[in-house]
Amino acid sequence: NAGVTQTPKFQVLKTGQSMTLQCAQDMNHNSMYWYRQDPGMGLRLIYYSASEGTTDKGEVPNGYNVSRLNKREFSLRLESAAPSQTSVYFCASSDQQGYEQYFGPGTRLTVT
Amino acid sequence: EDQVTQSPEALRLQEGESSSLNCSYTVSGLRGLFWYRQDPGKGPEFLFTLYSAGEEKEKERLKATLTKKESFLHITAPKPEDSATYLCAVRNNAGNMLTFGGGTRLMVKP
């Protein structure tokens, strides 16, 4: 049981480049989430998917898009990266919306 | 708007020196308060969920308690391996998302 996995672990982008962060869970959870974590700002929700086929905006969705590919996979896309998107990105999943969430190891993204 | 404030921001303890971390919250209808541990370079690891005032949960040297306005994470006789950042989060009655506090960085010296 791998839990929540994320790829890549590290990424450096130039301003304006695009990329997709991948997330998969093997716990048969219904809900999945994308957060960013910045020093002094804590964890902030970008987007979430309450169930397969649905997605909703969180606290800081601007500049991001998501896709719930199937029950296991939830991707986060940066269409045109900006230095303000330099952060650590975490994916999480839960059995039901709002219940305890289980986090992946994170992706450290630097935009220059 | 839900708010979670954790204090102190950082706490240095000697091994064996018990202490408490505080999580103060304002939320429109609490439907769960969550404690996580986060080690450097890793994702948060779930510890406890508390649902109602007066509830307590324990795991090894950690005990979490809940009142109507705050939660405490009590650490009894900590060891260096307890060093980590501890995060608190709340879920409101809309149930859509968790709101996290900024965390308390705990350092336990041998």
JSON list of C-alpha atoms in Angstrom, two decimals:
[
{"chain": "A", "resi": 1, "resn": "ASN", "atom": "CA", "xyz": [0.00, 0.00, 0.00]},
{"chain": "A", "resi": 2, "resn": "ALA", "atom": "CA", "xyz": [1.84, 3.07, -1.26]},
{"chain": "A", "resi": 3, "resn": "GLY", "atom": "CA", "xyz": [-0.79, 5.55, 0.00]},
{"chain": "A", "resi": 4, "resn": "VAL", "atom": "CA", "xyz": [-0.55, 8.85, -1.89]},
{"chain": "A", "resi": 5, "resn": "THR", "atom": "CA", "xyz": [2.22, 9.22, -4.45]},
{"chain": "A", "resi": 6, "resn": "GLN", "atom": "CA", "xyz": [3.31, 12.38, -6.29]},
{"chain": "A", "resi": 7, "resn": "THR", "atom": "CA", "xyz": [5.53, 13.01, -9.29]},
{"chain": "A", "resi": 8, "resn": "PRO", "atom": "CA", "xyz": [7.89, 14.68, -9.79]},
{"chain": "A", "resi": 9, "resn": "LYS", "atom": "CA", "xyz": [9.59, 15.28, -6.44]},
{"chain": "A", "resi": 10, "resn": "PHE", "atom": "CA", "xyz": [11.48, 18.34, -7.65]},
{"chain": "A", "resi": 11, "resn": "GLN", "atom": "CA", "xyz": [11.01, 20.64, -10.63]},
{"chain": "A", "resi": 12, "resn": "VAL", "atom": "CA", "xyz": [12.55, 23.87, -11.86]},
{"chain": "A", "resi": 13, "resn": "LEU", "atom": "CA", "xyz": [10.64, 25.90, -14.44]},
{"chain": "A", "resi": 14, "resn": "LYS", "atom": "CA", "xyz": [11.23, 29.15, -16.23]},
{"chain": "A", "resi": 15, "resn": "THR", "atom": "CA", "xyz": [8.55, 31.83, -16.16]},
{"chain": "A", "resi": 16, "resn": "GLY", "atom": "CA", "xyz": [5.90, 31.06, -18.74]},
{"chain": "A", "resi": 17, "resn": "GLN", "atom": "CA", "xyz": [6.57, 27.34, -18.99]},
{"chain": "A", "resi": 18, "resn": "SER", "atom": "CA", "xyz": [3.83, 24.84, -18.28]},
{"chain": "A", "resi": 19, "resn": "MET", "atom": "CA", "xyz": [3.82, 21.58, -16.36]},
{"chain": "A", "resi": 20, "resn": "THR", "atom": "CA", "xyz": [1.52, 19.01, -14.78]},
{"chain": "A", "resi": 21, "resn": "LEU", "atom": "CA", "xyz": [1.93, 17.60, -11.30]},
{"chain": "A", "resi": 22, "resn": "GLN", "atom": "CA", "xyz": [0.66, 14.06, -10.95]},
{"chain": "A", "resi": 23, "resn": "CYS", "atom": "CA", "xyz": [-0.98, 12.48, -7.92]},
{"chain": "A", "resi": 24, "resn": "ALA", "atom": "CA", "xyz": [-2.31, 8.97, -7.36]},
{"chain": "A", "resi": 25, "resn": "GLN", "atom": "CA", "xyz": [-3.78, 7.18, -4.35]},
{"chain": "A", "resi": 26, "resn": "ASP", "atom": "CA", "xyz": [-4.38, 3.47, -3.78]},
{"chain": "A", "resi": 27, "resn": "MET", "atom": "CA", "xyz": [-6.67, 3.74, -0.73]},
{"chain": "A", "resi": 28, "resn": "ASN", "atom": "CA", "xyz": [-9.91, 3.79, -2.75]},
{"chain": "A", "resi": 29, "resn": "HIS", "atom": "CA", "xyz": [-10.66, 7.27, -1.40]},
{"chain": "A", "resi": 30, "resn": "ASN", "atom": "CA", "xyz": [-13.40, 9.35, -2.94]},
{"chain": "A", "resi": 31, "resn": "SER", "atom": "CA", "xyz": [-12.02, 12.84, -2.30]},
{"chain": "A", "resi": 32, "resn": "MET", "atom": "CA", "xyz": [-8.70, 14.32, -3.40]},
{"chain": "A", "resi": 33, "resn": "TYR", "atom": "CA", "xyz": [-7.06, 17.69, -2.79]},
{"chain": "A", "resi": 34, "resn": "TRP", "atom": "CA", "xyz": [-4.20, 19.90, -3.94]},
{"chain": "A", "resi": 35, "resn": "TYR", "atom": "CA", "xyz": [-2.47, 22.24, -1.46]},
{"chain": "A", "resi": 36, "resn": "ARG", "atom": "CA", "xyz": [0.48, 24.58, -1.60]},
{"chain": "A", "resi": 37, "resn": "GLN", "atom": "CA", "xyz": [2.67, 25.25, 1.43]},
{"chain": "A", "resi": 38, "resn": "ASP", "atom": "CA", "xyz": [4.67, 28.47, 1.76]},
{"chain": "A", "resi": 39, "resn": "PRO", "atom": "CA", "xyz": [6.72, 29.76, 4.70]},
{"chain": "A", "resi": 40, "resn": "GLY", "atom": "CA", "xyz": [4.53, 31.83, 7.01]},
{"chain": "A", "resi": 41, "resn": "MET", "atom": "CA", "xyz": [1.37, 31.00, 5.03]},
{"chain": "A", "resi": 42, "resn": "GLY", "atom": "CA", "xyz": [0.67, 27.46, 6.10]},
{"chain": "A", "resi": 43, "resn": "LEU", "atom": "CA", "xyz": [-1.15, 24.95, 3.90]},
{"chain": "A", "resi": 44, "resn": "ARG", "atom": "CA", "xyz": [-3.63, 26.51, 1.49]},
{"chain": "A", "resi": 45, "resn": "LEU", "atom": "CA", "xyz": [-6.12, 24.60, -0.60]},
{"chain": "A", "resi": 46, "resn": "ILE", "atom": "CA", "xyz": [-5.86, 25.13, -4.36]},
{"chain": "A", "resi": 47, "resn": "TYR", "atom": "CA", "xyz": [-8.52, 22.76, -5.73]},
{"chain": "A", "resi": 48, "resn": "TYR", "atom": "CA", "xyz": [-10.33, 19.70, -4.55]},
{"chain": "A", "resi": 49, "resn": "SER", "atom": "CA", "xyz": [-12.40, 16.89, -6.00]},
{"chain": "A", "resi": 50, "resn": "ALA", "atom": "CA", "xyz": [-15.15, 15.59, -3.74]},
{"chain": "A", "resi": 51, "resn": "SER", "atom": "CA", "xyz": [-15.71, 12.59, -5.97]},
{"chain": "A", "resi": 52, "resn": "GLU", "atom": "CA", "xyz": [-14.78, 11.27, -9.39]},
{"chain": "A", "resi": 53, "resn": "GLY", "atom": "CA", "xyz": [-16.05, 13.64, -12.06]},
{"chain": "A", "resi": 54, "resn": "THR", "atom": "CA", "xyz": [-16.26, 16.75, -9.86]},
{"chain": "A", "resi": 55, "resn": "THR", "atom": "CA", "xyz": [-13.78, 19.51, -9.06]},
{"chain": "A", "resi": 56, "resn": "ASP", "atom": "CA", "xyz": [-14.10, 22.74, -7.07]},
{"chain": "A", "resi": 57, "resn": "LYS", "atom": "CA", "xyz": [-11.98, 25.75, -6.32]},
{"chain": "A", "resi": 58, "resn": "GLY", "atom": "CA", "xyz": [-10.28, 26.17, -3.00]},
{"chain": "A", "resi": 59, "resn": "GLU", "atom": "CA", "xyz": [-8.72, 29.21, -1.39]},
{"chain": "A", "resi": 60, "resn": "VAL", "atom": "CA", "xyz": [-6.04, 29.99, -4.03]},
{"chain": "A", "resi": 61, "resn": "PRO", "atom": "CA", "xyz": [-7.08, 28.58, -7.46]},
{"chain": "A", "resi": 62, "resn": "ASN", "atom": "CA", "xyz": [-5.81, 31.35, -9.74]},
{"chain": "A", "resi": 63, "resn": "GLY", "atom": "CA", "xyz": [-3.17, 30.17, -12.21]},
{"chain": "A", "resi": 64, "resn": "TYR", "atom": "CA", "xyz": [-3.99, 26.48, -11.80]},
{"chain": "A", "resi": 65, "resn": "ASN", "atom": "CA", "xyz": [-6.22, 23.88, -13.41]},
{"chain": "A", "resi": 66, "resn": "VAL", "atom": "CA", "xyz": [-7.02, 20.36, -12.28]},
{"chain": "A", "resi": 67, "resn": "SER", "atom": "CA", "xyz": [-8.25, 17.12, -13.76]},
{"chain": "A", "resi": 68, "resn": "ARG", "atom": "CA", "xyz": [-9.74, 14.18, -11.88]},
{"chain": "A", "resi": 69, "resn": "LEU", "atom": "CA", "xyz": [-8.67, 11.53, -14.35]},
{"chain": "A", "resi": 70, "resn": "ASN", "atom": "CA", "xyz": [-10.32, 8.63, -12.50]},
{"chain": "A", "resi": 71, "resn": "LYS", "atom": "CA", "xyz": [-10.92, 7.66, -8.88]},
{"chain": "A", "resi": 72, "resn": "ARG", "atom": "CA", "xyz": [-7.20, 7.13, -8.26]},
{"chain": "A", "resi": 73, "resn": "GLU", "atom": "CA", "xyz": [-5.62, 10.09, -10.06]},
{"chain": "A", "resi": 74, "resn": "PHE", "atom": "CA", "xyz": [-5.85, 13.87, -9.66]},
{"chain": "A", "resi": 75, "resn": "SER", "atom": "CA", "xyz": [-3.51, 16.17, -11.59]},
{"chain": "A", "resi": 76, "resn": "LEU", "atom": "CA", "xyz": [-2.62, 19.83, -11.16]},
{"chain": "A", "resi": 77, "resn": "ARG", "atom": "CA", "xyz": [-1.58, 21.91, -14.17]},
{"chain": "A", "resi": 78, "resn": "LEU", "atom": "CA", "xyz": [0.27, 25.19, -14.32]},
{"chain": "A", "resi": 79, "resn": "GLU", "atom": "CA", "xyz": [-0.38, 26.65, -17.78]},
{"chain": "A", "resi": 80, "resn": "SER", "atom": "CA", "xyz": [2.06, 29.57, -17.56]},
{"chain": "A", "resi": 81, "resn": "ALA", "atom": "CA", "xyz": [4.26, 29.37, -14.48]},
{"chain": "A", "resi": 82, "resn": "ALA", "atom": "CA", "xyz": [5.05, 32.51, -12.49]},
{"chain": "A", "resi": 83, "resn": "PRO", "atom": "CA", "xyz": [7.67, 33.06, -9.74]},
{"chain": "A", "resi": 84, "resn": "SER", "atom": "CA", "xyz": [4.79, 33.46, -7.26]},
{"chain": "A", "resi": 85, "resn": "GLN", "atom": "CA", "xyz": [4.00, 29.78, -7.84]},
{"chain": "A", "resi": 86, "resn": "THR", "atom": "CA", "xyz": [7.32, 28.73, -6.34]},
{"chain": "A", "resi": 87, "resn": "SER", "atom": "CA", "xyz": [6.17, 26.51, -3.48]},
{"chain": "A", "resi": 88, "resn": "VAL", "atom": "CA", "xyz": [5.85, 22.99, -2.16]},
{"chain": "A", "resi": 89, "resn": "TYR", "atom": "CA", "xyz": [2.76, 21.26, -3.52]},
{"chain": "A", "resi": 90, "resn": "PHE", "atom": "CA", "xyz": [0.99, 18.49, -1.65]},
{"chain": "A", "resi": 91, "resn": "CYS", "atom": "CA", "xyz": [-1.71, 16.16, -2.81]},
{"chain": "A", "resi": 92, "resn": "ALA", "atom": "CA", "xyz": [-4.04, 14.55, -0.27]},
{"chain": "A", "resi": 93, "resn": "SER", "atom": "CA", "xyz": [-6.96, 12.17, -0.24]},
{"chain": "A", "resi": 94, "resn": "SER", "atom": "CA", "xyz": [-9.76, 11.27, 2.15]},
{"chain": "A", "resi": 95, "resn": "ASP", "atom": "CA", "xyz": [-12.43, 8.65, 2.36]},
{"chain": "A", "resi": 96, "resn": "GLN", "atom": "CA", "xyz": [-15.11, 11.33, 2.53]},
{"chain": "A", "resi": 97, "resn": "GLN", "atom": "CA", "xyz": [-15.08, 15.03, 1.94]},
{"chain": "A", "resi": 98, "resn": "GLY", "atom": "CA", "xyz": [-13.58, 16.85, 4.92]},
{"chain": "A", "resi": 99, "resn": "TYR", "atom": "CA", "xyz": [-12.64, 13.76, 6.90]},
{"chain": "A", "resi": 100, "resn": "GLU", "atom": "CA", "xyz": [-9.02, 13.10, 7.86]},
{"chain": "A", "resi": 101, "resn": "GLN", "atom": "CA", "xyz": [-6.81, 13.60, 4.86]},
{"chain": "A", "resi": 102, "resn": "TYR", "atom": "CA", "xyz": [-3.72, 11.61, 3.98]},
{"chain": "A", "resi": 103, "resn": "PHE", "atom": "CA", "xyz": [-0.90, 13.48, 2.28]},
{"chain": "A", "resi": 104, "resn": "GLY", "atom": "CA", "xyz": [1.68, 12.64, -0.34]},
{"chain": "A", "resi": 105, "resn": "PRO", "atom": "CA", "xyz": [5.41, 13.44, -0.03]},
{"chain": "A", "resi": 106, "resn": "GLY", "atom": "CA", "xyz": [5.17, 16.72, -1.95]},
{"chain": "A", "resi": 107, "resn": "THR", "atom": "CA", "xyz": [6.62, 18.32, -5.08]},
{"chain": "A", "resi": 108, "resn": "ARG", "atom": "CA", "xyz": [9.11, 21.15, -4.65]},
{"chain": "A", "resi": 109, "resn": "LEU", "atom": "CA", "xyz": [8.64, 23.59, -7.50]},
{"chain": "A", "resi": 110, "resn": "THR", "atom": "CA", "xyz": [10.88, 26.54, -8.27]},
{"chain": "A", "resi": 111, "resn": "VAL", "atom": "CA", "xyz": [9.93, 29.06, -10.96]},
{"chain": "A", "resi": 112, "resn": "THR", "atom": "CA", "xyz": [12.76, 31.35, -12.07]},
{"chain": "B", "resi": 1, "resn": "GLU", "atom": "CA", "xyz": [-14.32, 32.84, 7.58]},
{"chain": "B", "resi": 2, "resn": "ASP", "atom": "CA", "xyz": [-12.70, 30.03, 9.55]},
{"chain": "B", "resi": 3, "resn": "GLN", "atom": "CA", "xyz": [-9.45, 30.85, 11.33]},
{"chain": "B", "resi": 4, "resn": "VAL", "atom": "CA", "xyz": [-6.85, 28.71, 13.08]},
{"chain": "B", "resi": 5, "resn": "THR", "atom": "CA", "xyz": [-3.99, 30.15, 15.14]},
{"chain": "B", "resi": 6, "resn": "GLN", "atom": "CA", "xyz": [-1.25, 28.01, 16.60]},
{"chain": "B", "resi": 7, "resn": "SER", "atom": "CA", "xyz": [1.13, 28.99, 19.38]},
{"chain": "B", "resi": 8, "resn": "PRO", "atom": "CA", "xyz": [3.94, 29.15, 20.00]},
{"chain": "B", "resi": 9, "resn": "GLU", "atom": "CA", "xyz": [5.45, 29.28, 16.52]},
{"chain": "B", "resi": 10, "resn": "ALA", "atom": "CA", "xyz": [8.51, 27.44, 17.82]},
{"chain": "B", "resi": 11, "resn": "LEU", "atom": "CA", "xyz": [9.21, 25.52, 21.03]},
{"chain": "B", "resi": 12, "resn": "ARG", "atom": "CA", "xyz": [12.52, 24.19, 22.29]},
{"chain": "B", "resi": 13, "resn": "LEU", "atom": "CA", "xyz": [12.40, 21.52, 24.97]},
{"chain": "B", "resi": 14, "resn": "GLN", "atom": "CA", "xyz": [14.90, 19.34, 26.73]},
{"chain": "B", "resi": 15, "resn": "GLU", "atom": "CA", "xyz": [14.33, 15.63, 26.48]},
{"chain": "B", "resi": 16, "resn": "GLY", "atom": "CA", "xyz": [11.84, 14.67, 29.19]},
{"chain": "B", "resi": 17, "resn": "GLU", "atom": "CA", "xyz": [10.48, 18.21, 29.61]},
{"chain": "B", "resi": 18, "resn": "SER", "atom": "CA", "xyz": [6.70, 18.03, 29.13]},
{"chain": "B", "resi": 19, "resn": "SER", "atom": "CA", "xyz": [4.79, 20.88, 27.51]},
{"chain": "B", "resi": 20, "resn": "SER", "atom": "CA", "xyz": [1.70, 21.79, 25.48]},
{"chain": "B", "resi": 21, "resn": "LEU", "atom": "CA", "xyz": [1.02, 23.24, 22.04]},
{"chain": "B", "resi": 22, "resn": "ASN", "atom": "CA", "xyz": [-2.04, 25.41, 21.51]},
{"chain": "B", "resi": 23, "resn": "CYS", "atom": "CA", "xyz": [-4.48, 25.62, 18.61]},
{"chain": "B", "resi": 24, "resn": "SER", "atom": "CA", "xyz": [-7.12, 28.36, 18.84]},
{"chain": "B", "resi": 25, "resn": "TYR", "atom": "CA", "xyz": [-9.92, 28.35, 16.31]},
{"chain": "B", "resi": 26, "resn": "THR", "atom": "CA", "xyz": [-13.01, 30.16, 15.11]},
{"chain": "B", "resi": 27, "resn": "VAL", "atom": "CA", "xyz": [-15.25, 28.13, 12.85]},
{"chain": "B", "resi": 28, "resn": "SER", "atom": "CA", "xyz": [-18.85, 28.14, 11.72]},
{"chain": "B", "resi": 29, "resn": "GLY", "atom": "CA", "xyz": [-19.95, 24.87, 13.23]},
{"chain": "B", "resi": 30, "resn": "LEU", "atom": "CA", "xyz": [-17.03, 22.61, 14.09]},
{"chain": "B", "resi": 31, "resn": "ARG", "atom": "CA", "xyz": [-17.22, 19.26, 12.36]},
{"chain": "B", "resi": 32, "resn": "GLY", "atom": "CA", "xyz": [-13.75, 18.09, 13.29]},
{"chain": "B", "resi": 33, "resn": "LEU", "atom": "CA", "xyz": [-10.38, 19.31, 14.55]},
{"chain": "B", "resi": 34, "resn": "PHE", "atom": "CA", "xyz": [-7.34, 17.52, 13.14]},
{"chain": "B", "resi": 35, "resn": "TRP", "atom": "CA", "xyz": [-3.74, 17.27, 14.33]},
{"chain": "B", "resi": 36, "resn": "TYR", "atom": "CA", "xyz": [-0.90, 16.42, 11.96]},
{"chain": "B", "resi": 37, "resn": "ARG", "atom": "CA", "xyz": [2.83, 15.95, 12.35]},
{"chain": "B", "resi": 38, "resn": "GLN", "atom": "CA", "xyz": [5.15, 17.10, 9.57]},
{"chain": "B", "resi": 39, "resn": "ASP", "atom": "CA", "xyz": [8.82, 16.17, 9.35]},
{"chain": "B", "resi": 40, "resn": "PRO", "atom": "CA", "xyz": [11.19, 18.32, 7.24]},
{"chain": "B", "resi": 41, "resn": "GLY", "atom": "CA", "xyz": [10.86, 17.57, 3.55]},
{"chain": "B", "resi": 42, "resn": "LYS", "atom": "CA", "xyz": [7.84, 15.32, 4.00]},
{"chain": "B", "resi": 43, "resn": "GLY", "atom": "CA", "xyz": [4.08, 15.53, 3.81]},
{"chain": "B", "resi": 44, "resn": "PRO", "atom": "CA", "xyz": [1.88, 15.95, 6.91]},
{"chain": "B", "resi": 45, "resn": "GLU", "atom": "CA", "xyz": [1.13, 12.74, 8.77]},
{"chain": "B", "resi": 46, "resn": "PHE", "atom": "CA", "xyz": [-2.32, 12.38, 10.35]},
{"chain": "B", "resi": 47, "resn": "LEU", "atom": "CA", "xyz": [-2.35, 12.03, 14.16]},
{"chain": "B", "resi": 48, "resn": "PHE", "atom": "CA", "xyz": [-5.82, 12.67, 15.65]},
{"chain": "B", "resi": 49, "resn": "THR", "atom": "CA", "xyz": [-9.34, 13.84, 14.97]},
{"chain": "B", "resi": 50, "resn": "LEU", "atom": "CA", "xyz": [-11.45, 15.43, 17.73]},
{"chain": "B", "resi": 51, "resn": "TYR", "atom": "CA", "xyz": [-15.14, 16.15, 17.24]},
{"chain": "B", "resi": 52, "resn": "SER", "atom": "CA", "xyz": [-16.60, 17.60, 20.43]},
{"chain": "B", "resi": 53, "resn": "ALA", "atom": "CA", "xyz": [-15.56, 19.61, 23.48]},
{"chain": "B", "resi": 54, "resn": "GLY", "atom": "CA", "xyz": [-14.21, 17.39, 26.23]},
{"chain": "B", "resi": 55, "resn": "GLU", "atom": "CA", "xyz": [-12.95, 14.75, 23.86]},
{"chain": "B", "resi": 56, "resn": "GLU", "atom": "CA", "xyz": [-9.38, 13.44, 24.30]},
{"chain": "B", "resi": 57, "resn": "LYS", "atom": "CA", "xyz": [-7.21, 11.17, 22.16]},
{"chain": "B", "resi": 58, "resn": "GLU", "atom": "CA", "xyz": [-3.82, 9.66, 23.01]},
{"chain": "B", "resi": 59, "resn": "LYS", "atom": "CA", "xyz": [-0.97, 8.15, 21.04]},
{"chain": "B", "resi": 60, "resn": "GLU", "atom": "CA", "xyz": [2.29, 7.27, 22.75]},
{"chain": "B", "resi": 61, "resn": "ARG", "atom": "CA", "xyz": [3.61, 10.51, 24.34]},
{"chain": "B", "resi": 62, "resn": "LEU", "atom": "CA", "xyz": [0.95, 12.70, 22.70]},
{"chain": "B", "resi": 63, "resn": "LYS", "atom": "CA", "xyz": [-2.49, 13.61, 24.02]},
{"chain": "B", "resi": 64, "resn": "ALA", "atom": "CA", "xyz": [-4.89, 15.92, 22.23]},
{"chain": "B", "resi": 65, "resn": "THR", "atom": "CA", "xyz": [-7.75, 17.69, 24.00]},
{"chain": "B", "resi": 66, "resn": "LEU", "atom": "CA", "xyz": [-10.56, 19.92, 22.75]},
{"chain": "B", "resi": 67, "resn": "THR", "atom": "CA", "xyz": [-12.62, 22.78, 24.18]},
{"chain": "B", "resi": 68, "resn": "LYS", "atom": "CA", "xyz": [-15.12, 25.02, 22.40]},
{"chain": "B", "resi": 69, "resn": "LYS", "atom": "CA", "xyz": [-12.43, 27.52, 21.46]},
{"chain": "B", "resi": 70, "resn": "GLU", "atom": "CA", "xyz": [-9.11, 25.67, 21.39]},
{"chain": "B", "resi": 71, "resn": "SER", "atom": "CA", "xyz": [-7.26, 22.41, 21.31]},
{"chain": "B", "resi": 72, "resn": "PHE", "atom": "CA", "xyz": [-4.09, 21.42, 23.09]},
{"chain": "B", "resi": 73, "resn": "LEU", "atom": "CA", "xyz": [-1.50, 18.87, 22.09]},
{"chain": "B", "resi": 74, "resn": "HIS", "atom": "CA", "xyz": [0.20, 17.73, 25.29]},
{"chain": "B", "resi": 75, "resn": "ILE", "atom": "CA", "xyz": [3.62, 16.13, 24.94]},
{"chain": "B", "resi": 76, "resn": "THR", "atom": "CA", "xyz": [4.71, 14.07, 27.93]},
{"chain": "B", "resi": 77, "resn": "ALA", "atom": "CA", "xyz": [8.42, 13.34, 28.45]},
{"chain": "B", "resi": 78, "resn": "PRO", "atom": "CA", "xyz": [9.32, 14.13, 24.83]},
{"chain": "B", "resi": 79, "resn": "LYS", "atom": "CA", "xyz": [12.19, 12.46, 23.00]},
{"chain": "B", "resi": 80, "resn": "PRO", "atom": "CA", "xyz": [14.35, 13.91, 20.21]},
{"chain": "B", "resi": 81, "resn": "GLU", "atom": "CA", "xyz": [12.38, 11.87, 17.67]},
{"chain": "B", "resi": 82, "resn": "ASP", "atom": "CA", "xyz": [9.28, 13.93, 18.57]},
{"chain": "B", "resi": 83, "resn": "SER", "atom": "CA", "xyz": [10.95, 16.94, 16.92]},
{"chain": "B", "resi": 84, "resn": "ALA", "atom": "CA", "xyz": [8.73, 18.04, 14.03]},
{"chain": "B", "resi": 85, "resn": "THR", "atom": "CA", "xyz": [6.22, 20.67, 13.03]},
{"chain": "B", "resi": 86, "resn": "TYR", "atom": "CA", "xyz": [2.75, 20.03, 14.42]},
{"chain": "B", "resi": 87, "resn": "LEU", "atom": "CA", "xyz": [-0.20, 21.30, 12.39]},
{"chain": "B", "resi": 88, "resn": "CYS", "atom": "CA", "xyz": [-3.78, 21.85, 13.48]},
{"chain": "B", "resi": 89, "resn": "ALA", "atom": "CA", "xyz": [-6.76, 22.09, 11.09]},
{"chain": "B", "resi": 90, "resn": "VAL", "atom": "CA", "xyz": [-10.53, 22.49, 11.39]},
{"chain": "B", "resi": 91, "resn": "ARG", "atom": "CA", "xyz": [-13.45, 21.37, 9.27]},
{"chain": "B", "resi": 92, "resn": "ASN", "atom": "CA", "xyz": [-16.65, 23.43, 9.33]},
{"chain": "B", "resi": 93, "resn": "ASN", "atom": "CA", "xyz": [-20.26, 22.42, 8.93]},
{"chain": "B", "resi": 94, "resn": "ALA", "atom": "CA", "xyz": [-20.12, 23.02, 5.17]},
{"chain": "B", "resi": 95, "resn": "GLY", "atom": "CA", "xyz": [-17.61, 20.17, 5.14]},
{"chain": "B", "resi": 96, "resn": "ASN", "atom": "CA", "xyz": [-15.88, 21.19, 1.95]},
{"chain": "B", "resi": 97, "resn": "MET", "atom": "CA", "xyz": [-12.36, 21.78, 3.13]},
{"chain": "B", "resi": 98, "resn": "LEU", "atom": "CA", "xyz": [-9.93, 21.98, 6.01]},
{"chain": "B", "resi": 99, "resn": "THR", "atom": "CA", "xyz": [-8.45, 25.25, 7.28]},
{"chain": "B", "resi": 100, "resn": "PHE", "atom": "CA", "xyz": [-4.91, 24.86, 8.61]},
{"chain": "B", "resi": 101, "resn": "GLY", "atom": "CA", "xyz": [-2.98, 26.83, 11.18]},
{"chain": "B", "resi": 102, "resn": "GLY", "atom": "CA", "xyz": [0.60, 27.93, 10.64]},
{"chain": "B", "resi": 103, "resn": "GLY", "atom": "CA", "xyz": [2.04, 25.15, 12.79]},
{"chain": "B", "resi": 104, "resn": "THR", "atom": "CA", "xyz": [4.33, 24.86, 15.81]},
{"chain": "B", "resi": 105, "resn": "ARG", "atom": "CA", "xyz": [7.89, 23.78, 15.22]},
{"chain": "B", "resi": 106, "resn": "LEU", "atom": "CA", "xyz": [8.97, 21.57, 18.11]},
{"chain": "B", "resi": 107, "resn": "MET", "atom": "CA", "xyz": [12.65, 20.89, 18.80]},
{"chain": "B", "resi": 108, "resn": "VAL", "atom": "CA", "xyz": [13.57, 18.40, 21.51]},
{"chain": "B", "resi": 109, "resn": "LYS", "atom": "CA", "xyz": [17.22, 18.43, 22.60]},
{"chain": "B", "resi": 110, "resn": "PRO", "atom": "CA", "xyz": [18.83, 15.30, 24.07]}
]
